PDB file of C-alpha atoms in Angstrom:
ATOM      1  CA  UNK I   1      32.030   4.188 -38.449  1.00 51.00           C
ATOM      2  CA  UNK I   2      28.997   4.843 -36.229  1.00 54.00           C
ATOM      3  CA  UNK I   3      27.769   7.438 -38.616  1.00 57.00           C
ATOM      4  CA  UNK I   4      27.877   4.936 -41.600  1.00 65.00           C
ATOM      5  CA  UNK I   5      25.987   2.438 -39.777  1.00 70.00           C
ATOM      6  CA  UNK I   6      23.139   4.943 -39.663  1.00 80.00           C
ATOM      7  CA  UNK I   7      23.168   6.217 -42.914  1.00 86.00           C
ATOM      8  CA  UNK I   8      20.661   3.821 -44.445  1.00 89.00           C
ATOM      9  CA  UNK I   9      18.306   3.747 -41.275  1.00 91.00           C
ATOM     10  CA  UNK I  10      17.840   7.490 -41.221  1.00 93.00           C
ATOM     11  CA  UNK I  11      18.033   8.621 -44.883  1.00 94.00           C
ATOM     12  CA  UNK I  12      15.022   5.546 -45.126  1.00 95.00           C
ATOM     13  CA  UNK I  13      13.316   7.312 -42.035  1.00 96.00           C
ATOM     14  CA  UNK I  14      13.937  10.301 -43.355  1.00 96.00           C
ATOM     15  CA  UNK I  15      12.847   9.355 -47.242  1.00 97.00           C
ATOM     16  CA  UNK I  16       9.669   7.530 -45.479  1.00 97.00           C
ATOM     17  CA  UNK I  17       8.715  10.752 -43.819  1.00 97.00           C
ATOM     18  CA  UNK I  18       8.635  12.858 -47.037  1.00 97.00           C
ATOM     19  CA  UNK I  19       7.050  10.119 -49.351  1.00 97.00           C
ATOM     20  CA  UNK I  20       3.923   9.801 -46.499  1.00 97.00           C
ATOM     21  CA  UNK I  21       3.735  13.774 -46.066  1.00 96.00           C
ATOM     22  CA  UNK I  22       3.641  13.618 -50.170  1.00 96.00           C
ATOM     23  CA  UNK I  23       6.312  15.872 -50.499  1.00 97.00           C
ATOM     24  CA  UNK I  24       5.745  18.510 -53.289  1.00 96.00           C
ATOM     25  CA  UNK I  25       9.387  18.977 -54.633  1.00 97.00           C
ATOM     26  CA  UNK I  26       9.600  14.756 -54.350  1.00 97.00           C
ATOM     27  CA  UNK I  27       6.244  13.854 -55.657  1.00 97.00           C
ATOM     28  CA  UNK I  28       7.197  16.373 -58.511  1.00 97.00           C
ATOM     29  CA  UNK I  29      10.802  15.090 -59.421  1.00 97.00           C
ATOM     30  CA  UNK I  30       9.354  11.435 -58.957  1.00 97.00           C
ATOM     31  CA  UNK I  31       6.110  12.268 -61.432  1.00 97.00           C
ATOM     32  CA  UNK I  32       9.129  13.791 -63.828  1.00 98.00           C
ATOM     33  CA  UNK I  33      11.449  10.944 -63.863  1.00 98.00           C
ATOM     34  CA  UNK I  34       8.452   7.980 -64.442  1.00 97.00           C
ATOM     35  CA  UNK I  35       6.683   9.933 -66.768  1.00 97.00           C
ATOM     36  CA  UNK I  36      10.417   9.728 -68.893  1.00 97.00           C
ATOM     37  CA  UNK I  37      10.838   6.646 -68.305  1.00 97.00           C
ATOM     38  CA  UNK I  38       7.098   5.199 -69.388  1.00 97.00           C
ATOM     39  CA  UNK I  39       7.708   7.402 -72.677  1.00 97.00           C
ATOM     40  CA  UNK I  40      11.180   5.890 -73.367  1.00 97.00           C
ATOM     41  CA  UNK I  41      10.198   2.651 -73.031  1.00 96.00           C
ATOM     42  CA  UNK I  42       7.143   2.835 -75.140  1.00 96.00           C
ATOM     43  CA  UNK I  43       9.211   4.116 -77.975  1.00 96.00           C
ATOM     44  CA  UNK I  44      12.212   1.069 -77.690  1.00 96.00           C
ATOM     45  CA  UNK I  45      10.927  -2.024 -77.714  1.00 95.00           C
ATOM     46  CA  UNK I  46      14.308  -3.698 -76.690  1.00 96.00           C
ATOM     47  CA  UNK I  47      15.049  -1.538 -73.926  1.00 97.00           C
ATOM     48  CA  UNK I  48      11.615  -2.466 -72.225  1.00 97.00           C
ATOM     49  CA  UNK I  49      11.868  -6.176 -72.966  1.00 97.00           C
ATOM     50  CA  UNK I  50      15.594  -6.166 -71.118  1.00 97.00           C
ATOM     51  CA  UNK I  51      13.864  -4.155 -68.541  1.00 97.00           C
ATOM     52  CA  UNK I  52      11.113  -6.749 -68.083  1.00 97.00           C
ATOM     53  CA  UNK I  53      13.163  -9.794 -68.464  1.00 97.00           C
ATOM     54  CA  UNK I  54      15.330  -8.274 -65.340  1.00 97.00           C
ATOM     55  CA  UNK I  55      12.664  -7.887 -63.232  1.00 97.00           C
ATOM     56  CA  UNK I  56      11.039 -11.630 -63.526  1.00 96.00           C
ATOM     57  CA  UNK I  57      14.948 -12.452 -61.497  1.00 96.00           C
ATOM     58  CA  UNK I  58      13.304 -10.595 -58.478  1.00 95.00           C
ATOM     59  CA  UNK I  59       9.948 -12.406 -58.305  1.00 95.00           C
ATOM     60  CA  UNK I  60       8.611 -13.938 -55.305  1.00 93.00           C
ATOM     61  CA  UNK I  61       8.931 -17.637 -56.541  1.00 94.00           C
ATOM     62  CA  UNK I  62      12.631 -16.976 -57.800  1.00 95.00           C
ATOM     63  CA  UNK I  63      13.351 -15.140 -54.800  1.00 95.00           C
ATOM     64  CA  UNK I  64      12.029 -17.923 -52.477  1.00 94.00           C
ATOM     65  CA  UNK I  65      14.158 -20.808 -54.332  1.00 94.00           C
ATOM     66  CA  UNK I  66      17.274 -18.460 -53.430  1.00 92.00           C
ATOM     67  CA  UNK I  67      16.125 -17.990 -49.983  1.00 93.00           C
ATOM     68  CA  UNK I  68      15.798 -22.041 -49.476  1.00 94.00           C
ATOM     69  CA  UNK I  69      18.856 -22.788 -51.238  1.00 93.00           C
ATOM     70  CA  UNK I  70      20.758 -20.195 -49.029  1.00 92.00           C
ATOM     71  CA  UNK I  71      19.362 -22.078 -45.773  1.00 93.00           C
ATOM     72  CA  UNK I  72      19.846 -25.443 -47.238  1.00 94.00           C
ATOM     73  CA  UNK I  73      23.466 -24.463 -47.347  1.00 91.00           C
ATOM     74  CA  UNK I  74      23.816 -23.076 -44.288  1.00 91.00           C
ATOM     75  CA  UNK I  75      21.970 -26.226 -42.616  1.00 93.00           C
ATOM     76  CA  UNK I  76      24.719 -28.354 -44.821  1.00 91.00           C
ATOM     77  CA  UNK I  77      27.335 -26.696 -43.532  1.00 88.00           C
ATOM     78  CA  UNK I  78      26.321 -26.276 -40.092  1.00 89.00           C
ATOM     79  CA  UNK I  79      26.762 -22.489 -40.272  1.00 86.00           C
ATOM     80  CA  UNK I  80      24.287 -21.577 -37.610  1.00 86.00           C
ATOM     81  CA  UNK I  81      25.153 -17.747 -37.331  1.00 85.00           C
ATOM     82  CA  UNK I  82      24.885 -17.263 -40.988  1.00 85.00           C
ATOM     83  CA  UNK I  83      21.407 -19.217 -40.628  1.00 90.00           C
ATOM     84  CA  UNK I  84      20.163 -17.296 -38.428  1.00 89.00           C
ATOM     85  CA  UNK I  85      21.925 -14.042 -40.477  1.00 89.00           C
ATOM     86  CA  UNK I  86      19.928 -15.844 -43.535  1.00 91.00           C
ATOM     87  CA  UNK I  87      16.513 -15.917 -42.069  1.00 93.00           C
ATOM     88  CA  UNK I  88      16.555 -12.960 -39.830  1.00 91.00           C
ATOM     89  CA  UNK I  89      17.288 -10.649 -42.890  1.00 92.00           C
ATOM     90  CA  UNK I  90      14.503 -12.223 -44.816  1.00 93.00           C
ATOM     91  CA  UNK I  91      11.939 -11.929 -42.113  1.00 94.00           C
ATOM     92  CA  UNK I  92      12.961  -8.144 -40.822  1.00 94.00           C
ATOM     93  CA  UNK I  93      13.166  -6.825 -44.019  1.00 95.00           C
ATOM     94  CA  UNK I  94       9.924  -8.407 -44.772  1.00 95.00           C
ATOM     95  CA  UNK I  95       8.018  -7.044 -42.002  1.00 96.00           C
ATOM     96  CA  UNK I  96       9.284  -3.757 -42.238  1.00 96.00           C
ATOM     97  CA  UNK I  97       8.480  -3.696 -45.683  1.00 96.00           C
ATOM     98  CA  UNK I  98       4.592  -4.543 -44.889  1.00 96.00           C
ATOM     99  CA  UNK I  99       4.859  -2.421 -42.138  1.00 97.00           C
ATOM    100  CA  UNK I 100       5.555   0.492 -43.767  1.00 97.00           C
ATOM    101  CA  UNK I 101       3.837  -0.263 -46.978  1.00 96.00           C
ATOM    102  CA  UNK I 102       0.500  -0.513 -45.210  1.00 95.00           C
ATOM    103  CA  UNK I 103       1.155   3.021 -43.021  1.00 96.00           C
ATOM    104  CA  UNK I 104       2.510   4.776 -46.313  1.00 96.00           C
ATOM    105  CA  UNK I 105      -0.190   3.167 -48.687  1.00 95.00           C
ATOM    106  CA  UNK I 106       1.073   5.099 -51.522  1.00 97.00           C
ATOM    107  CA  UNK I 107      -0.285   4.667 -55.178  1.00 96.00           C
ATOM    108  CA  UNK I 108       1.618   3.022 -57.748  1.00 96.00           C
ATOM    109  CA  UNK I 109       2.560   5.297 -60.955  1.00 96.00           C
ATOM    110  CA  UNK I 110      -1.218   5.631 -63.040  1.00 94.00           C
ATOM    111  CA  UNK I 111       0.276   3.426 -66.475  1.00 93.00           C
ATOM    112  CA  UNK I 112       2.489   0.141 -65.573  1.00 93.00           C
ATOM    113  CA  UNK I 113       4.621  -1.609 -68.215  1.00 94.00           C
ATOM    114  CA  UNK I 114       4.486  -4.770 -66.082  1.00 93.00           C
ATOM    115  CA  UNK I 115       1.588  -7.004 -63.325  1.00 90.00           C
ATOM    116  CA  UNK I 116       1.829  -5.141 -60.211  1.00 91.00           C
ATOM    117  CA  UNK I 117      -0.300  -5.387 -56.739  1.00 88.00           C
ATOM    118  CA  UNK I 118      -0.397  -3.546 -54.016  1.00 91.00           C
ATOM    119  CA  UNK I 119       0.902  -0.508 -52.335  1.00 95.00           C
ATOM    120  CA  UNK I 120       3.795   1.095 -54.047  1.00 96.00           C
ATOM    121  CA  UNK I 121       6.253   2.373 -51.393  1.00 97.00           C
ATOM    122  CA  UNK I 122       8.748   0.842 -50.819  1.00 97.00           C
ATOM    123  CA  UNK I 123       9.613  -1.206 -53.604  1.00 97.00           C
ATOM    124  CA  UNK I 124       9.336  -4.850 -52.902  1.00 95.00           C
ATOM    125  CA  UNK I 125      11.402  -6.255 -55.955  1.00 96.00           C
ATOM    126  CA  UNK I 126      14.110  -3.487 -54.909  1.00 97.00           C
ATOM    127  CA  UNK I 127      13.731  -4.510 -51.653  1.00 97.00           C
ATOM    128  CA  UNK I 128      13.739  -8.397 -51.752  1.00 96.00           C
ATOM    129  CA  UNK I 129      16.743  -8.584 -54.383  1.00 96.00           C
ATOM    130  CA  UNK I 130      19.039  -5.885 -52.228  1.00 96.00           C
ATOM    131  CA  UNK I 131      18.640  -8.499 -49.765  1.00 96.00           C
ATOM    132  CA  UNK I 132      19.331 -11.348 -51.466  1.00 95.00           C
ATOM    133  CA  UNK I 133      22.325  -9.855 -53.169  1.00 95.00           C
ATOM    134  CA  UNK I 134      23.613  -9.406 -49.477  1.00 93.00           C
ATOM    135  CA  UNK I 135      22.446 -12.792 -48.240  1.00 92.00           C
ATOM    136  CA  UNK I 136      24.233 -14.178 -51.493  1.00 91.00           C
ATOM    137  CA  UNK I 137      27.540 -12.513 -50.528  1.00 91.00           C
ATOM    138  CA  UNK I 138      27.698 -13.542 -46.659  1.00 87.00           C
ATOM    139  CA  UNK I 139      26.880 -16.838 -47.459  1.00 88.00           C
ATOM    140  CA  UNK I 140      29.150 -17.488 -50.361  1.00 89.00           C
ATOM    141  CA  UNK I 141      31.820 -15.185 -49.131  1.00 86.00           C
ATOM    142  CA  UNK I 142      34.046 -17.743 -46.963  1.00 84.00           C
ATOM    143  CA  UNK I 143      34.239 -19.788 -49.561  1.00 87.00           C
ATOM    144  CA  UNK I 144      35.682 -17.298 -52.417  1.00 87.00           C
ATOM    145  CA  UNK I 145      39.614 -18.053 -52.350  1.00 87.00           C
ATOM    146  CA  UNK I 146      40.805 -14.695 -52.729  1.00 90.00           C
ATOM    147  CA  UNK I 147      39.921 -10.797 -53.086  1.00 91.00           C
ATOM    148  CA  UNK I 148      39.138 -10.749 -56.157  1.00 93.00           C
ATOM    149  CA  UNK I 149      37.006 -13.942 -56.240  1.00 92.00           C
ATOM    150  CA  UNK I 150      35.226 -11.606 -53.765  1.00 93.00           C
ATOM    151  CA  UNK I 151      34.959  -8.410 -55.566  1.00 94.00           C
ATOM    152  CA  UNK I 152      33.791 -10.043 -58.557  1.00 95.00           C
ATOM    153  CA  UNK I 153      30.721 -11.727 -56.253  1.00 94.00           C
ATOM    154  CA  UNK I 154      30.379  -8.409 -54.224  1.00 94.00           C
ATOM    155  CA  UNK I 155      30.407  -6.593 -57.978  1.00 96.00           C
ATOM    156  CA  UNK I 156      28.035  -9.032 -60.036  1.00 96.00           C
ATOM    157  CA  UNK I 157      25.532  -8.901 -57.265  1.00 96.00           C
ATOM    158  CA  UNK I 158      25.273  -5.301 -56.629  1.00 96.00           C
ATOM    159  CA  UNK I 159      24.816  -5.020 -60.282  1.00 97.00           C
ATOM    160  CA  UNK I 160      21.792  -7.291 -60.137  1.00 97.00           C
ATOM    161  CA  UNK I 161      20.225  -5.374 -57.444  1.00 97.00           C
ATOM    162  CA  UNK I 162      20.903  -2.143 -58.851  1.00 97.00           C
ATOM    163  CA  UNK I 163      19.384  -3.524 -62.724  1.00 97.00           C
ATOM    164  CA  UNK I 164      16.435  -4.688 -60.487  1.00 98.00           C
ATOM    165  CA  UNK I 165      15.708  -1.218 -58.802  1.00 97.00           C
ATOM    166  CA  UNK I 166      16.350   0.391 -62.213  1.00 97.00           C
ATOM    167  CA  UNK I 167      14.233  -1.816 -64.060  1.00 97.00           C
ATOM    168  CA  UNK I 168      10.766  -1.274 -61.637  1.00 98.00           C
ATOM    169  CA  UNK I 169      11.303   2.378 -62.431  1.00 98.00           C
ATOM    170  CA  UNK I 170      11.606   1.595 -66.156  1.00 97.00           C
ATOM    171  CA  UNK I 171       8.482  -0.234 -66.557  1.00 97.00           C
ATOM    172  CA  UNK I 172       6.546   2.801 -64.038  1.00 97.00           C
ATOM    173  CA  UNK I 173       6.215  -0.374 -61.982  1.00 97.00           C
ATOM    174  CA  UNK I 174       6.925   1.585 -59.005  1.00 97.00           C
ATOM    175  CA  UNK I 175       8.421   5.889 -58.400  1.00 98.00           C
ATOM    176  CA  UNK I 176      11.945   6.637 -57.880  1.00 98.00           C
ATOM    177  CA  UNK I 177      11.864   6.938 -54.372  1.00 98.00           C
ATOM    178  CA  UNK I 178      10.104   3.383 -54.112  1.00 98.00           C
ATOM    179  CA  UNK I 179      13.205   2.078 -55.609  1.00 98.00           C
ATOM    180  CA  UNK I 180      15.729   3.852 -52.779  1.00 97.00           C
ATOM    181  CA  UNK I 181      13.110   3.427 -50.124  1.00 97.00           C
ATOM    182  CA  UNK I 182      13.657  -0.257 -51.030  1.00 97.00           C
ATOM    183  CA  UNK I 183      17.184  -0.143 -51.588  1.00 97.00           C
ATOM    184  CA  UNK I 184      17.713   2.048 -48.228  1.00 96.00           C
ATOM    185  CA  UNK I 185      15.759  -0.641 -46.230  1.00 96.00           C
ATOM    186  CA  UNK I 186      17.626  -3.479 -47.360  1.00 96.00           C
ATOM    187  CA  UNK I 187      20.733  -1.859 -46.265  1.00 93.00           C
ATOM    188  CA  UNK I 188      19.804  -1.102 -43.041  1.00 93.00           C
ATOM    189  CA  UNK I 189      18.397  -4.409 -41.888  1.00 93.00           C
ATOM    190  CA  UNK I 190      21.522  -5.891 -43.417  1.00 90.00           C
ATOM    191  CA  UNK I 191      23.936  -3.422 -41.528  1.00 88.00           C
ATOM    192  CA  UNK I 192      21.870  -3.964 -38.282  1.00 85.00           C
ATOM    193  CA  UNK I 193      22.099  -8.094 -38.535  1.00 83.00           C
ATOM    194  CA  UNK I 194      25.815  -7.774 -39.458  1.00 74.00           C
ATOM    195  CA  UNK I 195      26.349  -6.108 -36.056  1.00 67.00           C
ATOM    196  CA  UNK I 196      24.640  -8.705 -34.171  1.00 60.00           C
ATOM    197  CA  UNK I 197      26.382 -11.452 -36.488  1.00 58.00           C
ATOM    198  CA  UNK I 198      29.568  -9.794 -35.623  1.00 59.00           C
ATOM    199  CA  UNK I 199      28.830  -9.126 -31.949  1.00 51.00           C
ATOM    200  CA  UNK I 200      27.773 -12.625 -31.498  1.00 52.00           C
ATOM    201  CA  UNK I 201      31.001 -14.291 -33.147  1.00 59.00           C
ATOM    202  CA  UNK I 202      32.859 -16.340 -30.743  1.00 53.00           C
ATOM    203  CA  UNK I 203      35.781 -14.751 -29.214  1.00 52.00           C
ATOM    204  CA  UNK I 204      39.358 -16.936 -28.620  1.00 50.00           C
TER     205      UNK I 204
END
């Protein structure tokens, strides 16, 4: 169990090491898979339009409305662990993010299919909707009835993380290893604040 918990942090330490060194072999494999991807989606019209119309779900201003409504709830409710859970995710995985963003400054692929700014690694779409799909589940999930009302939550919003991450990397928004830089992030700050949620529950 130990050894799961630290997946995420050191296969993101480890990832963030090689992207700032500029890794041949990565930078390579990364230049190979957007370079695909920017000539797919030039040639189908449909596929880029899903792509961009799956993206707009992880901007800032729809991310914030999620991140009130989760704390609104949690104030209703008077769930001040999952609060805190709430806001410390948001803020930790935002920092780190900058952090890292500004120490890495990476470029962005040369030819985006969608408005970008700023540094490239790692992804902040990937990044912000991993951890709302993970706020979304705590929050909701002792209110879900039964295991499969759970799996079907824990299901449909993985899948809208993973569509996000997929989608920056179909528009050459952002490399490959942006996307599971992001995605490696958001699962370790989540991990991390699930140990201190669980450490700090009361005990009978």
């Amino acid at each position: 169990m130990a050894a799961e918990r630290l997946a995420a942090p050191l296969g993101f330490a480890l990832l963030t090491a090689l992207v700032a060194a500029r890794f041949g072999p990565l930078m390579r494999w990364d230049a190979a898979v957007s370079d695909a991807a920017l000539r797919f989606a030039k040639a189908h019209g449909g596929w880029r339009s899903a792509m961009s119309a799956i993206t707009h779900t992880a901007d800032t201003a729809v991310l914030l409305c999620l991140l009130l409504a989760a704390v609104l709830f949690t104030l209703w409710r008077r769930d001040w662990r999952g609060l805190a859970f709430v806001l410390g995710a948001a803020v930790t995985a935002t920092v780190l993010r900058l952090t890292v963003l500004a120490l890495v400054h990476r470029p962005r692929p040369p030819e985006r299919l969608t408005a970008t700014s700023g540094w490239a690694f790692p992804s902040g779409h990937t990044t912000s909707s991993a951890i709302a799909a993970g706020l979304l589940v705590v929050v909701l999930w002792p209110l879900l009835p039964n295991r499969v009302a759970r799996t079907a939550v824990v299901a449909v919003a993985a899948l809208w993380a993973a569509l996000v991450g997929i989608s920056r990397v179909a528009l050459t928004a952002h490399w490959p290893t942006d996307v599971l830089g992001g995605w490696l992030l958001a699962g370790s700050v989540l991990a991390a604040l699930g140990l201190f949620r669980r450490a700090a529950r009361p005990r009978n």
